[in-house]
CSV table of C-alpha atoms in Angstrom, one decimal:
chain,number,residue,atom,x,y,z
A,23,MET,CA,37.1,-47.7,158.9
A,24,GLN,CA,38.5,-47.4,155.5
A,25,ARG,CA,36.5,-50.6,154.4
A,26,LEU,CA,33.6,-48.9,155.5
A,27,LEU,CA,34.3,-45.7,153.6
A,28,ASP,CA,35.4,-47.6,150.5
A,29,ALA,CA,32.1,-49.5,150.2
A,30,ALA,CA,30.1,-46.3,150.7
A,31,ARG,CA,32.0,-44.5,148.0
A,32,ALA,CA,31.2,-47.4,145.8
A,33,LEU,CA,27.4,-46.7,146.7
A,34,ASP,CA,27.3,-50.4,148.0
A,35,SER,CA,25.1,-50.4,151.1
A,36,THR,CA,25.1,-54.2,151.1
A,37,ALA,CA,28.9,-54.1,151.5
A,38,VAL,CA,28.7,-51.5,154.1
A,39,ALA,CA,26.0,-53.7,156.2
A,40,ALA,CA,28.5,-56.5,156.0
A,41,VAL,CA,31.3,-54.5,157.2
A,42,VAL,CA,29.2,-53.2,160.1
A,43,HIS,CA,27.9,-56.7,160.9
A,44,ALA,CA,31.3,-58.1,161.0
A,45,LEU,CA,32.8,-55.2,163.2
A,46,ALA,CA,29.9,-55.5,165.6
A,47,ALA,CA,30.7,-59.2,166.1
A,48,GLU,CA,34.6,-58.9,166.5
A,49,ARG,CA,34.5,-55.8,168.5
A,50,GLY,CA,30.9,-55.3,170.0
A,51,VAL,CA,28.5,-52.9,168.8
A,52,ALA,CA,29.3,-50.1,171.0
A,53,ASP,CA,33.0,-50.1,169.8
A,54,ALA,CA,31.9,-50.3,166.3
A,55,TRP,CA,29.6,-47.6,166.7
A,56,GLU,CA,32.2,-45.1,168.5
A,57,GLU,CA,35.4,-46.0,166.9
A,58,VAL,CA,34.3,-46.6,163.2
A,59,CYS,CA,30.8,-46.1,162.2
A,60,ALA,CA,30.3,-42.5,163.9
A,61,PRO,CA,33.6,-41.3,162.8
A,62,ALA,CA,32.9,-42.4,159.3
A,63,LEU,CA,29.7,-40.6,159.2
A,64,ARG,CA,31.4,-37.6,160.3
A,65,GLN,CA,33.9,-37.9,157.5
A,66,VAL,CA,31.4,-38.2,154.7
A,67,SER,CA,29.2,-35.6,155.7
A,68,TYR,CA,28.0,-33.2,152.9
A,69,ARG,CA,30.7,-30.8,151.7
A,70,GLY,CA,29.1,-29.3,148.7
A,71,GLU,CA,29.7,-32.2,146.0
A,72,PRO,CA,26.6,-33.7,144.6
A,73,LEU,CA,28.0,-37.1,145.0
A,74,ASP,CA,28.4,-36.6,148.8
A,75,ILE,CA,24.7,-36.7,149.5
A,76,ALA,CA,24.6,-40.4,147.6
A,77,VAL,CA,27.8,-41.5,149.6
A,78,GLU,CA,26.4,-40.2,152.9
A,79,HIS,CA,23.0,-41.9,152.4
A,80,THR,CA,24.5,-45.1,151.2
A,81,LEU,CA,26.9,-45.1,154.6
A,82,ALA,CA,24.0,-44.3,156.6
A,83,ASP,CA,21.6,-46.9,155.0
A,84,GLY,CA,24.2,-49.5,155.3
A,85,ILE,CA,25.3,-49.0,158.9
A,86,ALA,CA,21.4,-49.0,159.7
A,87,ARG,CA,21.2,-52.3,158.0
A,88,GLY,CA,24.4,-53.7,159.8
A,89,LEU,CA,23.2,-52.8,163.2
A,90,ASP,CA,19.5,-54.2,162.6
A,91,ARG,CA,21.3,-57.7,161.9
A,92,ALA,CA,23.0,-57.4,165.3
A,93,VAL,CA,19.6,-56.8,166.9
A,94,GLU,CA,18.2,-59.6,165.1
A,95,ALA,CA,20.7,-62.0,166.2
A,96,HIS,CA,20.0,-61.5,170.0
A,97,ALA,CA,16.4,-61.6,171.4
A,98,GLY,CA,15.5,-60.1,174.6
A,99,ASP,CA,12.5,-58.9,176.7
A,100,CYS,CA,11.8,-55.2,175.6
A,101,HIS,CA,12.1,-52.9,178.7
A,102,VAL,CA,13.4,-49.8,176.7
A,103,LEU,CA,11.8,-47.4,174.4
A,104,LEU,CA,13.9,-45.2,172.3
A,105,ALA,CA,12.6,-42.2,170.4
A,106,CYS,CA,13.7,-39.2,168.6
A,107,ALA,CA,12.5,-35.5,169.7
A,108,PRO,CA,9.9,-34.2,167.6
A,109,ARG,CA,11.4,-32.6,164.5
A,110,GLU,CA,14.7,-34.8,165.2
A,111,ALA,CA,15.6,-36.7,162.1
A,112,HIS,CA,18.9,-38.3,163.5
A,113,ALA,CA,17.6,-41.8,164.5
A,114,LEU,CA,20.7,-43.8,163.6
A,115,PRO,CA,22.5,-43.4,167.0
A,116,LEU,CA,19.3,-45.0,168.6
A,117,ARG,CA,19.7,-48.0,166.3
A,118,ALA,CA,23.2,-48.4,167.4
A,119,LEU,CA,22.0,-48.4,171.0
A,120,ALA,CA,19.5,-50.8,170.2
A,121,ALA,CA,21.9,-53.1,168.9
A,122,ALA,CA,24.1,-52.8,171.9
A,123,LEU,CA,21.3,-53.4,174.1
A,124,ALA,CA,20.5,-56.5,172.1
A,125,GLU,CA,23.8,-57.8,172.6
A,126,ARG,CA,23.1,-57.8,176.5
A,127,ARG,CA,19.7,-59.4,175.9
A,128,VAL,CA,17.8,-56.2,176.5
A,129,GLY,CA,15.1,-55.4,174.1
A,130,ALA,CA,14.2,-52.1,172.9
A,131,SER,CA,11.3,-50.5,171.1
A,132,GLN,CA,12.4,-48.0,168.4
A,133,LEU,CA,9.9,-45.1,167.7
A,134,GLY,CA,12.3,-43.9,165.0
A,135,ALA,CA,12.5,-39.9,164.0
A,136,ALA,CA,10.6,-37.0,164.9
A,137,VAL,CA,8.2,-38.6,167.5
A,138,PRO,CA,5.7,-36.0,168.8
A,139,TRP,CA,5.6,-36.0,172.6
A,140,ALA,CA,2.1,-37.0,172.6
A,141,ALA,CA,2.9,-40.1,170.7
A,142,LEU,CA,5.9,-40.7,173.0
A,143,ARG,CA,3.5,-40.6,176.1
A,144,ALA,CA,1.0,-42.8,174.5
A,145,ALA,CA,3.7,-45.3,173.8
A,146,VAL,CA,4.8,-45.4,177.3
A,147,ARG,CA,1.4,-45.6,178.6
A,148,ARG,CA,1.0,-48.8,176.6
A,149,THR,CA,4.3,-50.5,176.9
A,150,ALA,CA,5.4,-49.2,180.4
A,151,PRO,CA,9.0,-49.4,179.6
A,152,ARG,CA,11.5,-49.4,182.5
A,153,THR,CA,13.7,-46.7,180.6
A,154,ALA,CA,12.7,-44.1,178.0
A,155,VAL,CA,15.4,-42.7,175.8
A,156,VAL,CA,15.0,-39.1,173.9
A,157,TRP,CA,17.5,-38.5,171.4
A,158,ALA,CA,18.2,-34.8,170.2
A,159,GLN,CA,20.9,-33.9,168.0
A,160,THR,CA,20.6,-30.2,168.3
A,161,ASP,CA,19.7,-27.5,170.7
A,162,ALA,CA,16.7,-26.7,168.6
A,163,THR,CA,15.0,-30.2,169.2
A,164,ALA,CA,15.8,-30.5,172.9
A,165,ASP,CA,12.8,-29.4,174.8
A,166,VAL,CA,13.4,-29.9,178.6
A,167,ASP,CA,9.9,-28.8,179.6
A,168,ALA,CA,8.3,-31.5,177.3
A,169,LEU,CA,10.6,-34.1,178.5
A,170,LEU,CA,10.0,-33.2,182.1
A,171,ALA,CA,6.4,-33.2,181.8
A,172,ALA,CA,6.5,-36.8,180.2
A,173,ALA,CA,8.8,-38.1,183.0
A,174,ALA,CA,6.4,-36.6,185.7
A,175,ALA,CA,3.2,-38.3,184.0
A,176,TYR,CA,5.0,-41.7,184.3
A,177,PRO,CA,7.0,-41.8,187.2
A,178,ASP,CA,7.4,-45.6,186.9
A,179,THR,CA,9.7,-45.1,183.6
A,180,ARG,CA,13.0,-43.6,184.2
A,181,PHE,CA,13.5,-40.9,181.2
A,182,SER,CA,17.0,-40.0,179.9
A,183,ALA,CA,18.1,-37.6,177.6
A,184,ALA,CA,20.7,-38.7,174.9
A,185,GLY,CA,22.5,-36.6,172.4
A,186,PRO,CA,24.4,-33.5,171.9
A,187,GLY,CA,21.1,-31.2,171.6
A,188,TRP,CA,20.7,-31.5,175.4
A,189,GLY,CA,24.3,-30.5,176.1
A,190,GLY,CA,23.4,-26.7,176.7
A,191,ARG,CA,20.2,-27.5,178.5
A,192,ARG,CA,20.0,-27.5,182.5
A,193,LEU,CA,18.2,-31.0,183.0
A,194,PRO,CA,16.2,-31.7,186.0
A,195,PRO,CA,17.3,-34.0,188.8
A,196,GLY,CA,16.0,-37.4,187.8
A,197,ILE,CA,16.8,-36.6,184.1
A,198,THR,CA,20.3,-38.0,182.9
A,199,HIS,CA,22.2,-36.8,180.1
A,200,LEU,CA,23.6,-39.9,178.1
A,201,THR,CA,26.8,-38.7,176.7
A,202,SER,CA,28.2,-41.9,175.2
A,203,ILE,CA,26.6,-45.2,173.9
A,204,GLY,CA,28.4,-47.0,176.8
A,205,MET,CA,26.8,-44.5,179.3
A,206,ALA,CA,23.4,-45.3,177.6
A,207,VAL,CA,23.7,-49.2,177.7
A,208,THR,CA,24.6,-48.9,181.5
A,209,ALA,CA,21.5,-46.8,182.0
A,210,CYS,CA,19.2,-49.0,180.1
A,211,THR,CA,20.4,-52.4,181.3
A,212,PRO,CA,18.8,-53.7,184.5
A,213,VAL,CA,20.9,-54.3,187.4
A,214,PRO,CA,20.9,-58.0,188.6
A,215,ALA,CA,19.2,-58.7,191.9
A,216,THR,CA,21.7,-59.1,194.5
A,217,LEU,CA,21.9,-62.7,196.2
A,218,ASP,CA,20.3,-63.1,199.5
A,219,MET,CA,23.6,-64.4,201.4
A,220,GLU,CA,21.2,-64.9,204.8
A,221,ALA,CA,19.3,-67.7,203.2
C-alpha cells in the first residue's frame, strides 16, 4: 500500500495506475481492491488540509485507470449491468467489480455515478442483463422501493444491492445485499452447466 500512497502524495496518477495494474496482475483484482486500494482510499480521505483533496483525487483517478487496464486485458460477453443509485457519486467500487468480473471473462456495462431509476430501467430493458447491481454508499441514496419496482418490472434480471448504504435497510426476498467484492463476483458469475452423466 505504501507505493500507492507515495505515488498519490506525489500527485502522480500514472504511477498510481501502474501500481494498481501490477497488483491486480499479481494478486487478482478482488484482493488488490480489498487489501490495498480501498484501505488506501480510506487513509487519504479529506481531513481538512487543502492538499488532501488533490491527493485523494489523484489516488481515485489512478486506481480507476489501473482497474480499467485490467478490464481491457480481458474480453467477455456482457451479462452484468452496474450502476450507482441516484445521487450516488461513489462509482469506483463498481469499477473494481467490473475488473474482477473481467478476470473471469464476464463482461459488465458500467453506467457510472448517479443513475436515475428511469435510466436504469431503460438500460435493463435494452440490454436484458442476467444481473443488475445497484451501488449505494450511504443510507440517503439507498431506495429499497425503487429497487424493488425495477426488479418487479424485469423478473428475468436478478437485481442486487451493493454497498454500505443498503446495510440498514430491510431488503425483500430475492434482492441480495452484496457486502464484499468476492460476494459480488460470485453473484454475477454464471454457474457452469452441469454435465449430463447419463448421456
